[in-house]
Coordinates of N, CA and C in Angstrom, one line a residue:
X1 N 81.4 76.3 -140.3 CA 81.7 77.5 -139.2 C 80.4 76.3 -139.0
X2 N 80.2 75.4 -137.6 CA 78.9 74.9 -136.5 C 79.1 74.9 -135.5
X3 N 77.7 76.0 -135.7 CA 77.0 76.8 -134.1 C 76.4 74.8 -132.9
X4 N 77.8 75.0 -132.7 CA 77.6 74.0 -131.2 C 76.8 74.1 -129.7
X5 N 75.6 74.0 -129.3 CA 75.1 74.0 -127.7 C 74.7 73.3 -127.3
X6 N 76.0 73.2 -125.7 CA 75.3 71.9 -124.8 C 74.4 73.5 -123.4
X7 N 73.8 71.8 -123.0 CA 72.9 72.2 -122.1 C 73.1 71.6 -121.1
X8 N 73.7 71.4 -119.8 CA 73.6 70.3 -119.0 C 73.9 71.4 -117.4
X9 N 73.1 70.3 -116.8 CA 73.6 71.0 -115.3 C 73.8 71.0 -114.7
X10 N 75.7 69.7 -114.5 CA 76.6 69.2 -113.6 C 77.3 70.4 -114.9
X11 N 78.3 70.6 -114.1 CA 79.3 71.9 -114.4 C 80.5 71.1 -115.1
X12 N 80.9 69.8 -114.5 CA 81.4 69.1 -114.7 C 82.3 68.2 -115.9
X13 N 80.4 67.5 -116.4 CA 80.2 67.1 -117.1 C 79.6 67.6 -118.5
X14 N 79.5 69.3 -118.2 CA 79.4 70.3 -119.6 C 81.0 70.6 -119.6
X15 N 81.9 70.4 -119.0 CA 83.3 70.8 -119.0 C 84.2 69.8 -120.4
X16 N 83.4 68.7 -119.4 CA 84.1 67.6 -120.0 C 83.9 67.3 -121.9
X17 N 81.8 67.5 -121.6 CA 81.8 67.5 -122.7 C 83.0 68.4 -123.5
X18 N 82.1 69.5 -123.2 CA 83.3 70.8 -123.8 C 84.3 70.7 -124.6
X19 N 85.4 69.6 -123.6 CA 86.5 69.8 -123.6 C 86.4 68.4 -125.2
X20 N 85.9 67.5 -124.8 CA 85.9 66.5 -126.1 C 85.3 67.2 -127.3
X21 N 84.4 68.0 -127.2 CA 84.3 68.2 -129.0 C 84.9 69.6 -129.3
X22 N 85.7 70.3 -128.1 CA 86.5 70.8 -129.3 C 88.1 70.2 -129.0
X23 N 87.9 69.4 -129.0 CA 89.1 68.2 -129.5 C 88.4 67.6 -130.7
X24 N 87.6 66.7 -130.4 CA 87.0 66.3 -131.6 C 87.9 67.3 -133.2
X25 N 86.7 68.9 -133.2 CA 87.0 69.6 -134.1 C 88.0 69.6 -134.2
X26 N 89.1 69.9 -133.0 CA 90.7 70.6 -134.0 C 91.0 69.3 -134.7
X27 N 90.4 67.7 -134.6 CA 91.7 66.7 -135.0 C 90.9 66.5 -136.8
X28 N 89.4 67.2 -136.6 CA 88.8 66.9 -137.6 C 89.1 67.6 -139.0
X29 N 89.9 69.1 -138.5 CA 90.1 70.7 -138.4 C 89.0 70.9 -138.9
X30 N 87.9 71.4 -138.3 CA 86.5 72.0 -138.3 C 86.3 73.4 -137.3
X31 N 85.6 74.1 -137.9 CA 85.5 75.5 -137.2 C 84.2 75.5 -136.7
X32 N 84.0 75.6 -135.6 CA 83.3 76.0 -134.4 C 83.3 76.6 -133.3
X33 N 81.7 76.9 -133.0 CA 81.7 78.4 -131.6 C 80.4 77.4 -131.1
X34 N 81.8 76.9 -130.3 CA 80.3 76.5 -128.9 C 80.3 77.6 -127.5
X35 N 78.2 77.1 -127.8 CA 77.5 77.7 -126.5 C 77.7 76.7 -125.3
X36 N 78.1 77.3 -123.9 CA 77.5 76.1 -122.9 C 76.8 77.1 -122.0
X37 N 74.9 75.9 -121.6 CA 73.8 76.8 -120.7 C 74.4 75.6 -119.6
X38 N 73.8 76.2 -118.6 CA 73.3 74.7 -117.0 C 72.3 74.8 -116.9
X39 N 70.8 76.2 -117.5 CA 69.8 75.9 -117.5 C 69.6 75.7 -119.4
X40 N 68.1 74.5 -119.2 CA 67.5 74.8 -120.1 C 66.6 76.1 -120.5
X41 N 66.2 77.0 -119.6 CA 66.0 78.0 -120.2 C 66.5 78.9 -120.4
X42 N 68.5 79.0 -119.6 CA 69.2 80.1 -120.8 C 69.2 79.9 -122.2
X43 N 69.1 78.5 -122.7 CA 69.0 77.9 -124.0 C 67.9 78.2 -124.7
X44 N 66.6 78.9 -124.5 CA 65.9 78.5 -125.1 C 65.9 80.1 -125.2
X45 N 66.3 81.0 -124.2 CA 66.3 82.5 -124.6 C 67.8 83.1 -125.1
X46 N 68.4 81.7 -126.4 CA 69.6 82.1 -127.1 C 69.1 82.9 -127.9
X47 N 69.7 83.8 -128.5 CA 69.1 84.0 -130.0 C 69.5 83.1 -131.2
X48 N 70.5 82.7 -131.1 CA 71.9 81.5 -131.8 C 70.9 80.2 -132.8
X49 N 71.0 80.4 -133.9 CA 70.6 78.8 -134.6 C 71.6 78.4 -134.4
X50 N 71.1 77.2 -133.9 CA 72.6 76.4 -133.7 C 72.0 75.2 -134.5
X51 N 73.8 74.1 -135.1 CA 73.4 73.1 -135.8 C 73.5 71.5 -135.1
X52 N 73.7 71.6 -133.8 CA 73.5 70.4 -133.1 C 73.8 70.4 -131.4
X53 N 72.9 70.6 -131.0 CA 73.0 70.3 -129.4 C 73.2 69.9 -128.9
X54 N 73.6 69.4 -127.7 CA 73.9 67.9 -126.5 C 72.9 68.8 -125.9
X55 N 72.5 68.0 -125.5 CA 71.3 68.5 -124.1 C 71.0 67.3 -122.4
X56 N 70.8 67.9 -121.8 CA 70.7 66.8 -120.9 C 69.2 66.6 -120.2
X57 N 68.6 65.7 -120.1 CA 67.2 65.6 -119.9 C 66.7 65.6 -118.3
X58 N 67.2 65.2 -117.2 CA 67.2 65.8 -115.9 C 68.0 66.7 -115.1
X59 N 67.2 68.0 -115.9 CA 67.6 69.1 -115.1 C 66.4 69.6 -114.6
X60 N 66.8 70.1 -112.6 CA 66.2 71.3 -112.5 C 65.3 71.8 -113.0
X61 N 64.1 73.0 -112.4 CA 62.6 73.4 -113.1 C 62.2 72.7 -114.7
X62 N 63.1 73.0 -115.7 CA 62.5 72.3 -116.8 C 64.0 71.4 -117.7
X63 N 62.8 70.6 -117.3 CA 63.8 69.2 -118.5 C 63.9 69.1 -119.7
X64 N 64.7 67.8 -119.9 CA 65.5 68.2 -121.3 C 64.5 67.6 -122.4
X65 N 63.4 66.8 -121.8 CA 61.9 67.1 -123.4 C 61.5 67.7 -123.4
X66 N 61.0 69.0 -122.6 CA 60.2 70.4 -122.9 C 61.3 71.2 -123.4
X67 N 61.9 70.6 -122.7 CA 63.0 72.3 -123.8 C 63.0 71.8 -125.2
X68 N 63.4 70.4 -125.4 CA 63.6 69.9 -127.1 C 62.0 70.1 -127.8
X69 N 61.0 69.9 -126.6 CA 60.1 70.6 -127.5 C 59.7 72.0 -128.2
X70 N 60.2 73.1 -127.2 CA 59.9 74.4 -127.6 C 61.2 74.2 -128.6
X71 N 62.0 74.1 -128.7 CA 63.1 73.6 -129.9 C 62.7 73.7 -131.0
X72 N 61.8 72.5 -131.1 CA 61.4 71.7 -132.3 C 60.5 72.7 -133.1
X73 N 59.2 73.0 -131.6 CA 58.3 74.2 -132.6 C 58.9 75.5 -133.4
X74 N 60.2 75.8 -132.7 CA 60.6 77.1 -133.9 C 62.2 76.5 -134.4
X75 N 62.4 75.1 -134.7 CA 63.5 75.1 -134.9 C 63.1 73.5 -135.9
X76 N 63.1 72.6 -137.4 CA 62.4 71.0 -137.1 C 64.2 71.0 -138.0
X77 N 65.1 71.3 -137.7 CA 66.1 71.2 -138.5 C 67.4 70.4 -137.4
X78 N 67.8 71.2 -136.3 CA 68.4 71.6 -135.9 C 68.9 69.9 -135.3
X79 N 70.3 69.2 -135.2 CA 70.1 68.3 -134.3 C 70.1 67.5 -133.1
X80 N 69.3 67.1 -132.4 CA 69.4 67.1 -130.7 C 70.3 66.2 -130.9
X81 N 70.8 66.1 -129.8 CA 71.4 64.7 -129.0 C 71.8 64.5 -127.4
X82 N 70.9 63.2 -126.9 CA 70.5 63.7 -125.5 C 71.9 62.9 -125.1
X83 N 72.4 63.6 -124.1 CA 73.4 63.1 -123.2 C 72.8 62.8 -121.1
X84 N 72.7 61.9 -121.5 CA 72.0 61.6 -119.6 C 72.2 60.6 -119.2
X85 N 72.2 60.0 -118.0 CA 72.3 58.9 -116.5 C 71.5 57.6 -117.0
X86 N 70.2 57.7 -117.7 CA 69.3 57.0 -117.9 C 68.8 56.5 -119.4
X87 N 68.7 54.8 -119.4 CA 68.1 54.8 -120.5 C 66.8 54.2 -121.1
X88 N 65.7 54.8 -119.8 CA 64.4 54.6 -120.6 C 63.5 56.5 -120.7
X89 N 64.0 56.9 -121.3 CA 63.7 58.4 -122.1 C 63.9 58.2 -123.5
X90 N 64.7 56.5 -124.1 CA 63.9 57.1 -125.8 C 62.8 56.8 -126.1
X91 N 61.4 57.0 -126.1 CA 60.9 57.1 -126.6 C 59.9 58.7 -126.6
X92 N 59.9 59.1 -125.2 CA 60.6 60.0 -125.2 C 61.0 61.3 -126.4
X93 N 62.2 60.7 -126.5 CA 63.1 61.4 -127.1 C 62.9 61.4 -128.4
X94 N 62.3 59.8 -128.7 CA 61.7 60.3 -130.0 C 60.5 60.7 -130.9
X95 N 59.7 61.5 -129.7 CA 58.6 62.0 -129.4 C 59.4 63.5 -130.6
X96 N 60.3 63.9 -129.8 CA 61.1 65.2 -130.3 C 62.3 65.0 -131.1
X97 N 62.2 63.9 -132.1 CA 63.3 63.6 -132.5 C 64.9 64.3 -132.6
X98 N 64.9 63.4 -131.5 CA 66.5 63.0 -131.1 C 67.2 62.8 -131.6
X99 N 68.6 63.5 -132.5 CA 69.8 63.1 -133.8 C 69.9 61.9 -133.5
X100 N 70.5 62.0 -131.4 CA 71.5 60.8 -131.3 C 70.2 61.3 -129.5
X101 N 71.3 59.8 -128.9 CA 70.6 59.1 -127.2 C 72.0 58.9 -126.8
X102 N 72.9 59.6 -126.2 CA 74.1 58.8 -124.8 C 74.1 58.8 -123.4
X103 N 74.5 57.6 -122.9 CA 73.9 57.9 -121.4 C 76.1 57.5 -120.6
X104 N 75.5 58.5 -119.9 CA 76.4 58.8 -118.9 C 76.7 57.3 -118.5
X105 N 78.5 57.3 -118.5 CA 79.8 58.1 -118.2 C 79.5 57.9 -119.6
X106 N 79.9 58.9 -120.7 CA 80.1 59.0 -121.7 C 81.9 59.2 -121.8
X107 N 82.1 57.9 -123.2 CA 83.5 58.7 -123.7 C 83.9 59.6 -125.4
X108 N 84.9 59.1 -125.0 CA 86.0 60.6 -126.3 C 85.1 59.7 -127.7
X109 N 85.1 58.4 -127.7 CA 84.7 57.4 -129.4 C 83.2 57.5 -128.9
X110 N 82.5 57.4 -128.1 CA 81.5 57.5 -128.0 C 80.4 58.9 -128.6
X111 N 81.0 60.4 -128.0 CA 80.8 61.8 -128.3 C 81.1 61.9 -129.9
X112 N 83.0 60.9 -130.5 CA 83.1 60.8 -131.7 C 82.2 60.4 -133.0
X113 N 81.5 59.7 -132.2 CA 80.1 58.8 -133.0 C 79.0 59.7 -133.1
X114 N 78.8 60.3 -132.0 CA 77.8 61.5 -132.8 C 77.6 61.9 -133.3
X115 N 79.5 62.7 -132.9 CA 79.3 64.1 -133.9 C 79.7 63.7 -135.5
X116 N 80.3 62.9 -135.9 CA 80.4 62.1 -137.0 C 78.8 61.9 -137.5
X117 N 78.4 61.4 -137.3 CA 76.8 61.0 -137.8 C 75.7 62.2 -137.8
X118 N 76.1 62.8 -137.0 CA 75.5 64.4 -137.5 C 75.5 65.0 -138.3
X119 N 77.6 65.3 -138.9 CA 77.8 66.1 -139.5 C 77.6 65.6 -141.3
X120 N 77.5 63.9 -140.9 CA 77.2 63.3 -142.4 C 76.2 63.6 -142.9
X121 N 74.9 63.3 -141.7 CA 73.6 64.0 -141.9 C 73.2 65.1 -142.7
X122 N 73.7 66.0 -141.5 CA 74.3 66.8 -142.7 C 74.2 67.3 -144.0
X123 N 75.3 66.7 -144.2 CA 75.1 66.6 -145.7 C 74.4 66.1 -146.7
X124 N 73.8 64.6 -146.0 CA 72.7 64.4 -146.8 C 71.6 64.5 -147.2
X125 N 71.6 65.7 -145.8 CA 70.5 66.8 -145.8 C 70.1 67.1 -147.1
X126 N 71.7 68.0 -148.0 CA 71.8 68.5 -149.3 C 71.1 67.5 -150.0
X127 N 70.9 66.4 -149.8 CA 71.3 65.6 -151.1 C 69.1 64.4 -150.9
X128 N 68.4 65.4 -150.5 CA 66.8 64.6 -150.0 C 66.6 63.7 -151.4
X129 N 66.3 62.8 -150.2 CA 65.3 61.7 -151.2 C 64.3 62.4 -151.6
X130 N 63.6 62.0 -152.9 CA 62.6 62.4 -153.3 C 61.3 61.1 -154.3
X131 N 61.0 61.5 -154.3 CA 59.6 60.8 -154.8 C 58.7 61.8 -156.6
X132 N 58.4 61.1 -157.2 CA 57.6 61.9 -158.1 C 56.5 61.3 -158.5
X133 N 54.7 61.9 -158.0 CA 53.1 61.3 -158.6 C 53.0 62.2 -159.0
X134 N 51.7 61.1 -160.4 CA 51.0 61.7 -161.3 C 50.0 61.8 -159.5
X135 N 49.6 62.9 -159.8 CA 48.5 63.4 -158.6 C 47.6 64.2 -159.4
X136 N 46.1 64.5 -158.3 CA 44.7 64.9 -158.7 C 45.6 66.8 -159.0
X137 N 46.6 67.3 -159.1 CA 46.9 68.7 -159.3 C 48.2 68.3 -160.5
X138 N 48.6 67.5 -160.9 CA 49.2 67.0 -161.8 C 50.7 66.5 -161.2
X139 N 52.1 66.0 -162.0 CA 52.9 66.1 -161.7 C 53.6 66.6 -160.5
X140 N 53.3 65.9 -159.6 CA 54.0 66.4 -158.3 C 55.7 65.8 -157.5
X141 N 56.2 66.1 -157.9 CA 57.8 65.8 -156.5 C 58.4 65.9 -154.8
X142 N 57.8 65.2 -154.4 CA 57.7 65.2 -153.1 C 58.9 64.6 -151.8
X143 N 59.4 65.2 -151.4 CA 60.7 65.1 -150.4 C 60.1 64.0 -149.4
X144 N 61.3 63.1 -148.8 CA 60.3 61.7 -148.1 C 60.4 62.5 -147.4
X145 N 61.3 63.2 -146.6 CA 61.1 63.4 -145.1 C 59.2 64.1 -145.0
X146 N 58.5 65.2 -146.4 CA 57.1 65.9 -146.3 C 56.4 64.6 -146.3
X147 N 56.2 63.4 -146.4 CA 55.1 63.0 -146.1 C 55.0 62.2 -144.6
X148 N 53.4 61.9 -144.8 CA 53.3 61.9 -143.3 C 52.9 59.7 -143.7
X149 N 51.6 60.2 -144.0 CA 51.7 59.1 -144.9 C 50.4 59.4 -145.0
X150 N 50.1 57.5 -145.5 CA 49.9 57.6 -147.4 C 48.3 56.6 -146.7
X151 N 46.6 56.8 -147.4 CA 45.8 56.6 -146.9 C 44.6 55.9 -148.1
X152 N 44.7 54.4 -148.2 CA 43.7 54.1 -149.3 C 41.8 54.5 -149.2
X153 N 41.9 55.2 -149.7 CA 40.8 55.9 -149.8 C 39.2 55.4 -150.6
X154 N 38.4 55.3 -151.0 CA 37.6 55.8 -152.2 C 38.3 55.2 -154.1
X155 N 38.5 54.2 -153.1 CA 39.6 52.9 -154.6 C 40.9 53.8 -155.1
X156 N 41.1 54.9 -153.7 CA 42.3 56.1 -154.4 C 43.9 56.1 -153.4
X157 N 44.6 57.0 -153.5 CA 45.5 56.8 -152.5 C 45.3 58.5 -152.2
X158 N 45.5 59.0 -151.1 CA 45.6 59.8 -150.1 C 47.6 60.4 -149.8
X159 N 48.1 61.6 -150.1 CA 49.5 61.3 -150.0 C 49.2 62.4 -149.0
X160 N 48.9 62.0 -147.7 CA 49.3 63.2 -146.3 C 50.8 64.1 -146.1
X161 N 50.8 65.0 -146.5 CA 52.0 65.9 -146.8 C 52.0 67.0 -146.0
X162 N 53.2 67.8 -146.0 CA 53.4 68.6 -145.3 C 52.5 69.9 -145.7
X163 N 52.5 70.0 -146.5 CA 51.8 71.6 -147.5 C 50.1 71.2 -147.6
X164 N 49.6 69.7 -148.1 CA 48.6 69.3 -148.3 C 48.7 67.9 -148.4
X165 N 47.0 67.9 -149.0 CA 47.0 66.4 -148.9 C 47.2 66.1 -151.1
X166 N 46.9 65.3 -151.3 CA 47.0 64.8 -152.8 C 46.7 63.4 -153.0
X167 N 46.6 63.3 -154.2 CA 45.6 61.8 -154.8 C 46.4 61.6 -155.8
X168 N 46.1 59.9 -155.3 CA 47.2 58.9 -156.5 C 46.0 57.6 -156.6
X169 N 46.6 57.3 -158.2 CA 46.2 56.3 -158.5 C 46.6 55.2 -158.8
X170 N 47.0 54.9 -158.0 CA 48.0 53.4 -156.9 C 47.5 52.4 -155.8
X171 N 48.1 51.2 -155.3 CA 47.4 50.4 -154.6 C 48.3 50.7 -152.9
X172 N 47.1 50.7 -152.4 CA 48.6 50.4 -151.0 C 49.7 49.5 -150.5
X173 N 49.6 48.6 -150.7 CA 50.0 47.2 -150.8 C 51.3 47.7 -151.9
X174 N 51.1 48.4 -153.1 CA 53.0 48.5 -154.4 C 53.1 50.0 -153.6
X175 N 51.9 50.7 -152.7 CA 52.9 51.7 -151.4 C 54.0 51.3 -150.8
X176 N 53.2 50.2 -149.7 CA 53.5 50.1 -148.4 C 55.3 48.7 -149.2
X177 N 55.2 48.4 -150.2 CA 56.3 47.7 -150.9 C 57.8 48.9 -151.2
X178 N 57.1 49.7 -152.2 CA 57.4 51.0 -152.7 C 58.1 51.6 -151.5
X179 N 57.9 51.9 -150.1 CA 58.3 52.8 -149.2 C 59.0 52.2 -148.1
X180 N 58.3 50.9 -147.7 CA 59.2 50.1 -146.7 C 60.5 50.9 -146.5
X181 N 61.4 50.2 -147.4 CA 62.6 50.1 -146.9 C 63.2 52.1 -147.2
X182 N 62.6 52.9 -146.8 CA 62.7 54.0 -146.5 C 62.2 54.2 -144.9
X183 N 62.2 53.6 -144.2 CA 61.2 53.6 -143.1 C 59.6 53.9 -142.4
X184 N 58.9 53.3 -143.6 CA 57.5 53.4 -143.2 C 57.0 52.2 -143.1
X185 N 56.2 51.8 -142.7 CA 55.0 50.5 -142.1 C 54.1 51.0 -142.4
X186 N 53.1 49.9 -142.2 CA 52.0 49.4 -142.4 C 50.8 49.1 -140.8
X187 N 51.0 50.3 -140.2 CA 49.6 49.8 -139.2 C 48.9 48.6 -139.0
X188 N 47.9 49.2 -140.1 CA 46.7 49.2 -140.7 C 46.2 48.9 -142.4
X189 N 45.6 47.9 -142.5 CA 45.4 47.9 -144.3 C 45.2 48.8 -145.0
X190 N 44.7 49.5 -144.1 CA 44.4 51.0 -145.2 C 45.2 52.2 -144.7
X191 N 46.4 52.5 -144.4 CA 47.1 53.2 -144.2 C 48.9 52.8 -144.3
X192 N 49.8 53.5 -144.7 CA 51.5 53.2 -144.7 C 51.9 54.5 -144.7
X193 N 52.3 54.9 -143.0 CA 52.7 55.9 -141.7 C 54.4 55.6 -141.8
X194 N 54.7 56.9 -142.2 CA 56.1 57.6 -142.1 C 56.8 57.2 -140.2
X195 N 57.0 56.2 -140.2 CA 57.8 55.6 -139.0 C 58.7 57.0 -138.0
X196 N 59.1 58.1 -138.9 CA 60.0 59.2 -138.6 C 59.0 60.3 -137.5
X197 N 57.8 60.4 -137.6 CA 56.7 60.8 -137.3 C 55.2 60.3 -136.1
X198 N 56.1 59.1 -136.1 CA 55.1 59.0 -134.6 C 55.3 59.4 -133.8
X199 N 55.1 60.4 -132.7 CA 54.4 60.7 -131.9 C 54.7 60.0 -130.0
X200 N 53.7 58.5 -130.8 CA 53.2 58.0 -129.2 C 52.2 56.7 -129.9
X201 N 52.3 56.1 -129.0 CA 52.0 54.7 -129.4 C 51.2 54.5 -128.0
X202 N 49.6 54.0 -127.8 CA 49.0 54.1 -127.1 C 47.3 52.8 -128.0
X203 N 47.6 51.2 -126.7 CA 46.6 50.4 -127.4 C 47.2 50.4 -129.3
X204 N 45.7 50.4 -129.9 CA 45.9 50.4 -131.1 C 45.3 51.7 -131.7
X205 N 46.3 52.8 -131.0 CA 45.9 54.3 -132.4 C 47.4 54.3 -132.6
X206 N 48.1 55.4 -133.5 CA 48.9 55.6 -133.3 C 48.7 57.4 -133.4
X207 N 49.8 58.4 -132.7 CA 49.6 59.8 -132.8 C 50.0 59.3 -133.8
X208 N 50.7 60.9 -135.1 CA 52.1 60.8 -136.0 C 52.1 63.5 -135.0
X209 N 53.0 63.6 -135.3 CA 53.8 64.8 -134.9 C 52.6 66.0 -135.3
X210 N 52.2 65.2 -137.0 CA 51.1 65.8 -137.3 C 49.8 66.6 -136.9
X211 N 50.1 65.2 -135.4 CA 47.9 65.2 -135.4 C 47.3 64.2 -135.3
X212 N 47.7 63.6 -136.5 CA 46.8 62.2 -137.2 C 46.6 61.4 -136.1
X213 N 45.6 60.7 -135.9 CA 45.1 59.6 -135.4 C 45.3 58.4 -136.4
X214 N 46.0 57.4 -136.2 CA 45.9 56.5 -136.9 C 45.7 54.9 -136.3
X215 N 44.6 54.4 -137.2 CA 44.9 53.4 -136.0 C 45.5 52.0 -136.4
X216 N 45.7 51.3 -135.9 CA 46.1 49.8 -135.8 C 45.4 48.2 -135.7
X217 N 45.6 47.8 -136.8 CA 44.6 46.5 -136.6 C 45.3 45.7 -135.5
X218 N 44.6 44.8 -134.4 CA 44.9 43.8 -133.7 C 46.3 42.6 -134.6
X219 N 45.3 41.9 -136.2 CA 45.6 41.3 -136.5 C 47.1 42.1 -136.8
X220 N 48.2 43.2 -137.4 CA 49.5 43.9 -137.9 C 49.8 44.7 -136.9
X221 N 49.3 44.5 -135.5 CA 49.5 45.2 -134.6 C 51.1 44.5 -133.5
X222 N 51.1 43.5 -133.7 CA 53.4 43.1 -132.6 C 53.8 43.2 -134.1
X223 N 53.3 42.4 -135.4 CA 54.6 43.2 -135.9 C 54.8 44.3 -136.6
X224 N 54.2 45.5 -136.2 CA 54.0 47.0 -136.3 C 55.2 47.5 -135.5
X225 N 53.8 47.4 -134.7 CA 54.9 47.7 -133.0 C 57.0 47.6 -133.1
X226 N 56.8 46.1 -133.2 CA 58.1 45.4 -133.6 C 59.5 46.0 -134.6
X227 N 58.6 46.3 -135.3 CA 59.1 47.1 -137.1 C 59.5 48.7 -135.8
X228 N 58.3 49.3 -135.4 CA 58.2 50.1 -134.5 C 60.0 50.9 -133.7
X229 N 60.0 49.6 -132.6 CA 61.3 49.9 -131.4 C 62.2 49.7 -132.3
X230 N 62.3 48.7 -133.9 CA 63.4 48.2 -134.4 C 64.0 49.0 -135.1
X231 N 63.1 50.8 -135.6 CA 63.5 51.8 -135.8 C 64.4 52.9 -134.9
X232 N 63.4 52.1 -133.6 CA 63.0 53.6 -132.6 C 64.8 53.5 -132.6
X233 N 65.4 51.3 -132.5 CA 66.5 51.4 -131.7 C 67.8 51.8 -132.8
X234 N 67.5 51.8 -133.8 CA 68.3 51.9 -134.8 C 68.3 53.0 -135.6
X235 N 67.5 54.7 -135.4 CA 67.7 55.6 -135.7 C 68.2 56.7 -134.9
X236 N 68.3 56.5 -133.8 CA 68.3 57.3 -132.9 C 69.2 59.0 -134.5
X237 N 70.7 57.7 -134.7 CA 71.7 58.2 -134.4 C 71.8 59.0 -136.2
X238 N 70.7 58.4 -136.9 CA 70.2 59.2 -137.8 C 68.7 59.2 -138.1
X239 N 67.5 60.0 -138.7 CA 66.6 60.1 -138.3 C 66.1 59.9 -138.8
X240 N 65.9 58.9 -140.2 CA 65.4 58.9 -141.4 C 66.6 57.4 -142.2
X241 N 66.5 56.2 -141.8 CA 67.7 55.4 -142.3 C 68.0 55.4 -143.8
X242 N 68.9 55.4 -145.2 CA 68.5 55.7 -146.0 C 68.9 53.8 -147.0

């Protein structure tokens, strides 16, 4: 059973999206329960745990970006798919790890593609990519998505992960070559970061969702920002591209 929420202050588009989702799930023989909300505050007051949320950005009172920030503080895994009239919110959407981004007017084919990707990614999450390291705390296996960044420090590599920081013997170039195919980039000669966790880029600084501030060297600035924008463009439908 899939729990899906739709939040949009436009009643017509709310019902249109609800009808499309119901048609898709009927064709795919997928059992669903759909909850609809006309205000972001109503969605936030719900006690249900959703698998997928279709969320309008421009709403009265509390907009979709602010609603998503609250949702993300409580649920790191729900797939948030933005449905909006404008295409200039993609950077804001990425900061709250939006799974998808659909511009209005949307088509049935577009919604089907979003649902296909969300359901497929949910299946993939059950088989997360892991790496095993010989660390200062012994042999440690980490999920790829649990790593914020690597830092070269005092001839060691520090792995800054969600649970704690580990140290390994390796070079930052080896780390970069190993992890670049998985959505990591090198903004500075001492750092390799997980693009998935970029919250913002301002000037020569990258802020991660963990709160860490990572420098961007002038030498690498153009290439790094190009890599990030490419990642941003290609990964709204998959949080990290395998």
